[in-house]
Amino acid sequence: MAGNRTFTMIKPDATGAGNSGAITKMIEEAGFRIVAMKKVQLTKELAGKFYEIHKARPFYGELCEYMSSGPIVPMILEKDNAVEDFRKLIGATDPKKAAPGTIRALFAKSIDANAIHGSDSDENAAIEGNFFFSQFERY
Ligand code: UDP
Ligand code: MG
């Protein structure tokens, strides 16, 4: 059965453009409950740790540079079928290919500065949520 939590972060292009409020509103209006949320800036090293699974991909260095270039808003979200429904809400990685009305279609600047992250599995949602929020607190 699909889990009911996912993890997201609003990325530096979107926080920098003043879109974190509008994006958070879309997330809540789509039926996701915000379980945990904060605003932080990663070091390049920590961004590298978060995106370790992409280490072999050609864009890894630039991705870590970019993800540490400004503040991000990580959140744990709750809804039935959370991972799949949230990926639908954000749209394709490349905003040019993202369906109309999705968060990336509305707010992303490019395939790298694409406004928002969404976990791709229940397992990664738990790992990514634990990266930013203490496992010893209750959310
Ligand atoms: N990315 C990039 N260039 C690419 C593909 C991905 O800069 O050609 C960045 C982009 O910010 C993306 C992140 O790397 O969101 C992780 O890539 P993934 O394929 O996991 O896409 P996502 O799951 O975020 O849609
Ligand atoms: Mg991904």
JSON list of C-alpha atoms and ligand atoms in Angstrom, two decimals:
[
{"chain": "A", "resi": 1, "resn": "MET", "atom": "CA", "xyz": [0.00, 0.00, 0.00]},
{"chain": "A", "resi": 2, "resn": "ALA", "atom": "CA", "xyz": [1.25, 3.48, -0.83]},
{"chain": "A", "resi": 3, "resn": "GLY", "atom": "CA", "xyz": [2.35, 5.54, 2.17]},
{"chain": "A", "resi": 4, "resn": "ASN", "atom": "CA", "xyz": [0.76, 8.78, 3.29]},
{"chain": "A", "resi": 5, "resn": "ARG", "atom": "CA", "xyz": [3.85, 10.98, 3.65]},
{"chain": "A", "resi": 6, "resn": "THR", "atom": "CA", "xyz": [6.23, 12.63, 1.23]},
{"chain": "A", "resi": 7, "resn": "PHE", "atom": "CA", "xyz": [9.08, 15.13, 1.45]},
{"chain": "A", "resi": 8, "resn": "THR", "atom": "CA", "xyz": [9.51, 18.34, -0.52]},
{"chain": "A", "resi": 9, "resn": "MET", "atom": "CA", "xyz": [11.72, 21.41, -0.59]},
{"chain": "A", "resi": 10, "resn": "ILE", "atom": "CA", "xyz": [11.06, 24.71, -2.29]},
{"chain": "A", "resi": 11, "resn": "LYS", "atom": "CA", "xyz": [14.33, 25.45, -4.12]},
{"chain": "A", "resi": 12, "resn": "PRO", "atom": "CA", "xyz": [16.47, 28.65, -4.14]},
{"chain": "A", "resi": 13, "resn": "ASP", "atom": "CA", "xyz": [15.06, 30.03, -7.43]},
{"chain": "A", "resi": 14, "resn": "ALA", "atom": "CA", "xyz": [11.53, 29.98, -5.99]},
{"chain": "A", "resi": 15, "resn": "THR", "atom": "CA", "xyz": [12.38, 31.31, -2.51]},
{"chain": "A", "resi": 16, "resn": "GLY", "atom": "CA", "xyz": [14.51, 34.03, -4.17]},
{"chain": "A", "resi": 17, "resn": "ALA", "atom": "CA", "xyz": [11.64, 35.06, -6.45]},
{"chain": "A", "resi": 18, "resn": "GLY", "atom": "CA", "xyz": [9.30, 35.39, -3.46]},
{"chain": "A", "resi": 19, "resn": "ASN", "atom": "CA", "xyz": [7.17, 32.42, -4.54]},
{"chain": "A", "resi": 20, "resn": "SER", "atom": "CA", "xyz": [7.37, 30.25, -1.42]},
{"chain": "A", "resi": 21, "resn": "GLY", "atom": "CA", "xyz": [4.02, 31.52, -0.11]},
{"chain": "A", "resi": 22, "resn": "ALA", "atom": "CA", "xyz": [2.19, 30.94, -3.41]},
{"chain": "A", "resi": 23, "resn": "ILE", "atom": "CA", "xyz": [3.71, 27.45, -3.74]},
{"chain": "A", "resi": 24, "resn": "THR", "atom": "CA", "xyz": [2.84, 26.52, -0.14]},
{"chain": "A", "resi": 25, "resn": "LYS", "atom": "CA", "xyz": [-0.74, 27.68, -0.79]},
{"chain": "A", "resi": 26, "resn": "MET", "atom": "CA", "xyz": [-0.99, 25.41, -3.85]},
{"chain": "A", "resi": 27, "resn": "ILE", "atom": "CA", "xyz": [0.33, 22.49, -1.79]},
{"chain": "A", "resi": 28, "resn": "GLU", "atom": "CA", "xyz": [-2.29, 23.00, 0.94]},
{"chain": "A", "resi": 29, "resn": "GLU", "atom": "CA", "xyz": [-5.10, 23.60, -1.57]},
{"chain": "A", "resi": 30, "resn": "ALA", "atom": "CA", "xyz": [-4.20, 20.28, -3.22]},
{"chain": "A", "resi": 31, "resn": "GLY", "atom": "CA", "xyz": [-5.03, 18.56, 0.08]},
{"chain": "A", "resi": 32, "resn": "PHE", "atom": "CA", "xyz": [-1.57, 18.07, 1.60]},
{"chain": "A", "resi": 33, "resn": "ARG", "atom": "CA", "xyz": [-1.18, 18.72, 5.33]},
{"chain": "A", "resi": 34, "resn": "ILE", "atom": "CA", "xyz": [2.12, 20.35, 6.30]},
{"chain": "A", "resi": 35, "resn": "VAL", "atom": "CA", "xyz": [3.56, 18.12, 9.02]},
{"chain": "A", "resi": 36, "resn": "ALA", "atom": "CA", "xyz": [6.92, 19.93, 9.39]},
{"chain": "A", "resi": 37, "resn": "MET", "atom": "CA", "xyz": [8.41, 23.02, 7.70]},
{"chain": "A", "resi": 38, "resn": "LYS", "atom": "CA", "xyz": [11.39, 25.39, 8.04]},
{"chain": "A", "resi": 39, "resn": "LYS", "atom": "CA", "xyz": [13.60, 27.75, 6.00]},
{"chain": "A", "resi": 40, "resn": "VAL", "atom": "CA", "xyz": [17.34, 26.96, 5.87]},
{"chain": "A", "resi": 41, "resn": "GLN", "atom": "CA", "xyz": [20.38, 27.31, 3.60]},
{"chain": "A", "resi": 42, "resn": "LEU", "atom": "CA", "xyz": [22.50, 24.25, 2.84]},
{"chain": "A", "resi": 43, "resn": "THR", "atom": "CA", "xyz": [26.27, 24.22, 2.51]},
{"chain": "A", "resi": 44, "resn": "LYS", "atom": "CA", "xyz": [27.56, 22.73, -0.76]},
{"chain": "A", "resi": 45, "resn": "GLU", "atom": "CA", "xyz": [28.76, 19.70, 1.20]},
{"chain": "A", "resi": 46, "resn": "LEU", "atom": "CA", "xyz": [25.31, 19.06, 2.70]},
{"chain": "A", "resi": 47, "resn": "ALA", "atom": "CA", "xyz": [23.63, 19.54, -0.69]},
{"chain": "A", "resi": 48, "resn": "GLY", "atom": "CA", "xyz": [26.08, 16.94, -2.01]},
{"chain": "A", "resi": 49, "resn": "LYS", "atom": "CA", "xyz": [25.07, 14.55, 0.74]},
{"chain": "A", "resi": 50, "resn": "PHE", "atom": "CA", "xyz": [21.36, 15.03, 0.05]},
{"chain": "A", "resi": 51, "resn": "TYR", "atom": "CA", "xyz": [21.83, 14.38, -3.69]},
{"chain": "A", "resi": 52, "resn": "GLU", "atom": "CA", "xyz": [24.39, 11.57, -3.26]},
{"chain": "A", "resi": 53, "resn": "ILE", "atom": "CA", "xyz": [22.29, 9.25, -5.50]},
{"chain": "A", "resi": 54, "resn": "HIS", "atom": "CA", "xyz": [22.99, 11.64, -8.41]},
{"chain": "A", "resi": 55, "resn": "LYS", "atom": "CA", "xyz": [26.77, 11.67, -7.84]},
{"chain": "A", "resi": 56, "resn": "ALA", "atom": "CA", "xyz": [27.55, 9.98, -11.17]},
{"chain": "A", "resi": 57, "resn": "ARG", "atom": "CA", "xyz": [25.31, 12.26, -13.24]},
{"chain": "A", "resi": 58, "resn": "PRO", "atom": "CA", "xyz": [26.95, 15.09, -15.24]},
{"chain": "A", "resi": 59, "resn": "PHE", "atom": "CA", "xyz": [24.93, 17.85, -13.53]},
{"chain": "A", "resi": 60, "resn": "TYR", "atom": "CA", "xyz": [25.83, 16.80, -9.95]},
{"chain": "A", "resi": 61, "resn": "GLY", "atom": "CA", "xyz": [28.41, 19.56, -9.30]},
{"chain": "A", "resi": 62, "resn": "GLU", "atom": "CA", "xyz": [26.16, 22.32, -10.62]},
{"chain": "A", "resi": 63, "resn": "LEU", "atom": "CA", "xyz": [23.18, 20.89, -8.75]},
{"chain": "A", "resi": 64, "resn": "CYS", "atom": "CA", "xyz": [25.07, 21.08, -5.43]},
{"chain": "A", "resi": 65, "resn": "GLU", "atom": "CA", "xyz": [26.27, 24.62, -6.24]},
{"chain": "A", "resi": 66, "resn": "TYR", "atom": "CA", "xyz": [22.73, 25.70, -7.07]},
{"chain": "A", "resi": 67, "resn": "MET", "atom": "CA", "xyz": [21.02, 24.00, -4.12]},
{"chain": "A", "resi": 68, "resn": "SER", "atom": "CA", "xyz": [23.38, 25.79, -1.72]},
{"chain": "A", "resi": 69, "resn": "SER", "atom": "CA", "xyz": [23.06, 29.19, -3.47]},
{"chain": "A", "resi": 70, "resn": "GLY", "atom": "CA", "xyz": [20.13, 30.45, -1.39]},
{"chain": "A", "resi": 71, "resn": "PRO", "atom": "CA", "xyz": [17.50, 29.45, 1.16]},
{"chain": "A", "resi": 72, "resn": "ILE", "atom": "CA", "xyz": [15.25, 26.44, 0.71]},
{"chain": "A", "resi": 73, "resn": "VAL", "atom": "CA", "xyz": [12.01, 25.46, 2.46]},
{"chain": "A", "resi": 74, "resn": "PRO", "atom": "CA", "xyz": [11.99, 21.73, 3.32]},
{"chain": "A", "resi": 75, "resn": "MET", "atom": "CA", "xyz": [8.66, 20.19, 4.38]},
{"chain": "A", "resi": 76, "resn": "ILE", "atom": "CA", "xyz": [7.19, 16.85, 5.34]},
{"chain": "A", "resi": 77, "resn": "LEU", "atom": "CA", "xyz": [3.69, 16.49, 3.84]},
{"chain": "A", "resi": 78, "resn": "GLU", "atom": "CA", "xyz": [0.80, 14.16, 4.56]},
{"chain": "A", "resi": 79, "resn": "LYS", "atom": "CA", "xyz": [-2.00, 12.94, 2.26]},
{"chain": "A", "resi": 80, "resn": "ASP", "atom": "CA", "xyz": [-3.28, 9.59, 0.99]},
{"chain": "A", "resi": 81, "resn": "ASN", "atom": "CA", "xyz": [-1.01, 8.33, -1.81]},
{"chain": "A", "resi": 82, "resn": "ALA", "atom": "CA", "xyz": [1.32, 11.24, -0.99]},
{"chain": "A", "resi": 83, "resn": "VAL", "atom": "CA", "xyz": [4.40, 10.44, -3.12]},
{"chain": "A", "resi": 84, "resn": "GLU", "atom": "CA", "xyz": [2.55, 9.84, -6.39]},
{"chain": "A", "resi": 85, "resn": "ASP", "atom": "CA", "xyz": [0.01, 12.64, -5.94]},
{"chain": "A", "resi": 86, "resn": "PHE", "atom": "CA", "xyz": [2.73, 15.15, -5.08]},
{"chain": "A", "resi": 87, "resn": "ARG", "atom": "CA", "xyz": [4.81, 14.24, -8.16]},
{"chain": "A", "resi": 88, "resn": "LYS", "atom": "CA", "xyz": [1.67, 14.96, -10.20]},
{"chain": "A", "resi": 89, "resn": "LEU", "atom": "CA", "xyz": [1.22, 18.33, -8.50]},
{"chain": "A", "resi": 90, "resn": "ILE", "atom": "CA", "xyz": [4.82, 19.44, -9.23]},
{"chain": "A", "resi": 91, "resn": "GLY", "atom": "CA", "xyz": [5.02, 18.17, -12.85]},
{"chain": "A", "resi": 92, "resn": "ALA", "atom": "CA", "xyz": [7.96, 16.97, -14.94]},
{"chain": "A", "resi": 93, "resn": "THR", "atom": "CA", "xyz": [11.59, 17.80, -14.03]},
{"chain": "A", "resi": 94, "resn": "ASP", "atom": "CA", "xyz": [11.90, 20.03, -17.13]},
{"chain": "A", "resi": 95, "resn": "PRO", "atom": "CA", "xyz": [9.35, 22.87, -16.81]},
{"chain": "A", "resi": 96, "resn": "LYS", "atom": "CA", "xyz": [8.99, 22.93, -20.60]},
{"chain": "A", "resi": 97, "resn": "LYS", "atom": "CA", "xyz": [7.57, 19.41, -20.35]},
{"chain": "A", "resi": 98, "resn": "ALA", "atom": "CA", "xyz": [5.57, 19.95, -17.13]},
{"chain": "A", "resi": 99, "resn": "ALA", "atom": "CA", "xyz": [1.78, 19.76, -17.50]},
{"chain": "A", "resi": 100, "resn": "PRO", "atom": "CA", "xyz": [-0.04, 23.12, -17.44]},
{"chain": "A", "resi": 101, "resn": "GLY", "atom": "CA", "xyz": [-1.07, 24.21, -13.95]},
{"chain": "A", "resi": 102, "resn": "THR", "atom": "CA", "xyz": [1.64, 22.18, -12.19]},
{"chain": "A", "resi": 103, "resn": "ILE", "atom": "CA", "xyz": [4.00, 23.95, -9.76]},
{"chain": "A", "resi": 104, "resn": "ARG", "atom": "CA", "xyz": [6.99, 23.59, -12.08]},
{"chain": "A", "resi": 105, "resn": "ALA", "atom": "CA", "xyz": [5.01, 24.80, -15.11]},
{"chain": "A", "resi": 106, "resn": "LEU", "atom": "CA", "xyz": [3.97, 27.89, -13.14]},
{"chain": "A", "resi": 107, "resn": "PHE", "atom": "CA", "xyz": [7.14, 28.71, -11.19]},
{"chain": "A", "resi": 108, "resn": "ALA", "atom": "CA", "xyz": [10.26, 26.86, -12.49]},
{"chain": "A", "resi": 109, "resn": "LYS", "atom": "CA", "xyz": [12.88, 28.78, -14.45]},
{"chain": "A", "resi": 110, "resn": "SER", "atom": "CA", "xyz": [14.75, 25.86, -16.07]},
{"chain": "A", "resi": 111, "resn": "ILE", "atom": "CA", "xyz": [15.45, 22.10, -15.78]},
{"chain": "A", "resi": 112, "resn": "ASP", "atom": "CA", "xyz": [18.02, 22.76, -13.02]},
{"chain": "A", "resi": 113, "resn": "ALA", "atom": "CA", "xyz": [16.38, 25.72, -11.25]},
{"chain": "A", "resi": 114, "resn": "ASN", "atom": "CA", "xyz": [13.02, 23.95, -11.20]},
{"chain": "A", "resi": 115, "resn": "ALA", "atom": "CA", "xyz": [11.35, 25.47, -8.13]},
{"chain": "A", "resi": 116, "resn": "ILE", "atom": "CA", "xyz": [10.63, 22.37, -6.07]},
{"chain": "A", "resi": 117, "resn": "HIS", "atom": "CA", "xyz": [11.70, 18.84, -5.10]},
{"chain": "A", "resi": 118, "resn": "GLY", "atom": "CA", "xyz": [9.41, 15.86, -4.59]},
{"chain": "A", "resi": 119, "resn": "SER", "atom": "CA", "xyz": [10.47, 12.43, -3.27]},
{"chain": "A", "resi": 120, "resn": "ASP", "atom": "CA", "xyz": [10.25, 9.56, -5.76]},
{"chain": "A", "resi": 121, "resn": "SER", "atom": "CA", "xyz": [9.35, 6.73, -3.33]},
{"chain": "A", "resi": 122, "resn": "ASP", "atom": "CA", "xyz": [8.05, 6.10, 0.19]},
{"chain": "A", "resi": 123, "resn": "GLU", "atom": "CA", "xyz": [11.52, 4.91, 1.18]},
{"chain": "A", "resi": 124, "resn": "ASN", "atom": "CA", "xyz": [13.25, 8.06, -0.09]},
{"chain": "A", "resi": 125, "resn": "ALA", "atom": "CA", "xyz": [10.53, 10.27, 1.44]},
{"chain": "A", "resi": 126, "resn": "ALA", "atom": "CA", "xyz": [11.43, 8.86, 4.88]},
{"chain": "A", "resi": 127, "resn": "ILE", "atom": "CA", "xyz": [15.21, 9.17, 4.28]},
{"chain": "A", "resi": 128, "resn": "GLU", "atom": "CA", "xyz": [14.89, 12.75, 2.97]},
{"chain": "A", "resi": 129, "resn": "GLY", "atom": "CA", "xyz": [12.53, 13.85, 5.76]},
{"chain": "A", "resi": 130, "resn": "ASN", "atom": "CA", "xyz": [14.97, 12.49, 8.35]},
{"chain": "A", "resi": 131, "resn": "PHE", "atom": "CA", "xyz": [17.80, 14.42, 6.67]},
{"chain": "A", "resi": 132, "resn": "PHE", "atom": "CA", "xyz": [16.17, 17.74, 7.63]},
{"chain": "A", "resi": 133, "resn": "PHE", "atom": "CA", "xyz": [13.98, 16.95, 10.63]},
{"chain": "A", "resi": 134, "resn": "SER", "atom": "CA", "xyz": [15.04, 15.13, 13.80]},
{"chain": "A", "resi": 135, "resn": "GLN", "atom": "CA", "xyz": [13.93, 11.54, 14.04]},
{"chain": "A", "resi": 136, "resn": "PHE", "atom": "CA", "xyz": [13.66, 12.07, 17.80]},
{"chain": "A", "resi": 137, "resn": "GLU", "atom": "CA", "xyz": [10.90, 14.68, 17.58]},
{"chain": "A", "resi": 138, "resn": "ARG", "atom": "CA", "xyz": [7.25, 14.01, 16.83]},
{"chain": "A", "resi": 139, "resn": "TYR", "atom": "CA", "xyz": [5.72, 15.51, 13.69]},
{"chain": "B", "resi": 1, "resn": "UDP", "atom": "N1", "xyz": [18.66, 18.25, -12.79]},
{"chain": "B", "resi": 1, "resn": "UDP", "atom": "C1", "xyz": [19.48, 19.03, -13.60]},
{"chain": "B", "resi": 1, "resn": "UDP", "atom": "N2", "xyz": [19.66, 18.64, -14.91]},
{"chain": "B", "resi": 1, "resn": "UDP", "atom": "C2", "xyz": [19.09, 17.53, -15.45]},
{"chain": "B", "resi": 1, "resn": "UDP", "atom": "C3", "xyz": [18.26, 16.74, -14.61]},
{"chain": "B", "resi": 1, "resn": "UDP", "atom": "C4", "xyz": [18.08, 17.13, -13.29]},
{"chain": "B", "resi": 1, "resn": "UDP", "atom": "O1", "xyz": [20.00, 20.04, -13.15]},
{"chain": "B", "resi": 1, "resn": "UDP", "atom": "O2", "xyz": [19.29, 17.24, -16.63]},
{"chain": "B", "resi": 1, "resn": "UDP", "atom": "C5", "xyz": [18.45, 18.66, -11.39]},
{"chain": "B", "resi": 1, "resn": "UDP", "atom": "C6", "xyz": [17.05, 19.23, -11.17]},
{"chain": "B", "resi": 1, "resn": "UDP", "atom": "O3", "xyz": [17.13, 20.27, -10.20]},
{"chain": "B", "resi": 1, "resn": "UDP", "atom": "C7", "xyz": [16.30, 18.03, -10.63]},
{"chain": "B", "resi": 1, "resn": "UDP", "atom": "C8", "xyz": [17.39, 17.36, -9.77]},
{"chain": "B", "resi": 1, "resn": "UDP", "atom": "O4", "xyz": [18.57, 17.52, -10.52]},
{"chain": "B", "resi": 1, "resn": "UDP", "atom": "O5", "xyz": [15.15, 18.41, -9.91]},
{"chain": "B", "resi": 1, "resn": "UDP", "atom": "C9", "xyz": [17.16, 15.89, -9.47]},
{"chain": "B", "resi": 1, "resn": "UDP", "atom": "O6", "xyz": [16.98, 15.21, -10.70]},
{"chain": "B", "resi": 1, "resn": "UDP", "atom": "P1", "xyz": [15.84, 14.10, -10.86]},
{"chain": "B", "resi": 1, "resn": "UDP", "atom": "O7", "xyz": [16.08, 13.39, -12.15]},
{"chain": "B", "resi": 1, "resn": "UDP", "atom": "O8", "xyz": [15.74, 13.28, -9.62]},
{"chain": "B", "resi": 1, "resn": "UDP", "atom": "O9", "xyz": [14.50, 14.99, -11.06]},
{"chain": "B", "resi": 1, "resn": "UDP", "atom": "P2", "xyz": [13.26, 15.23, -10.09]},
{"chain": "B", "resi": 1, "resn": "UDP", "atom": "O10", "xyz": [13.03, 13.96, -9.31]},
{"chain": "B", "resi": 1, "resn": "UDP", "atom": "O11", "xyz": [13.62, 16.40, -9.21]},
{"chain": "B", "resi": 1, "resn": "UDP", "atom": "O12", "xyz": [12.11, 15.57, -11.01]},
{"chain": "B", "resi": 2, "resn": "MG", "atom": "MG", "xyz": [14.30, 12.82, -8.16]}
]
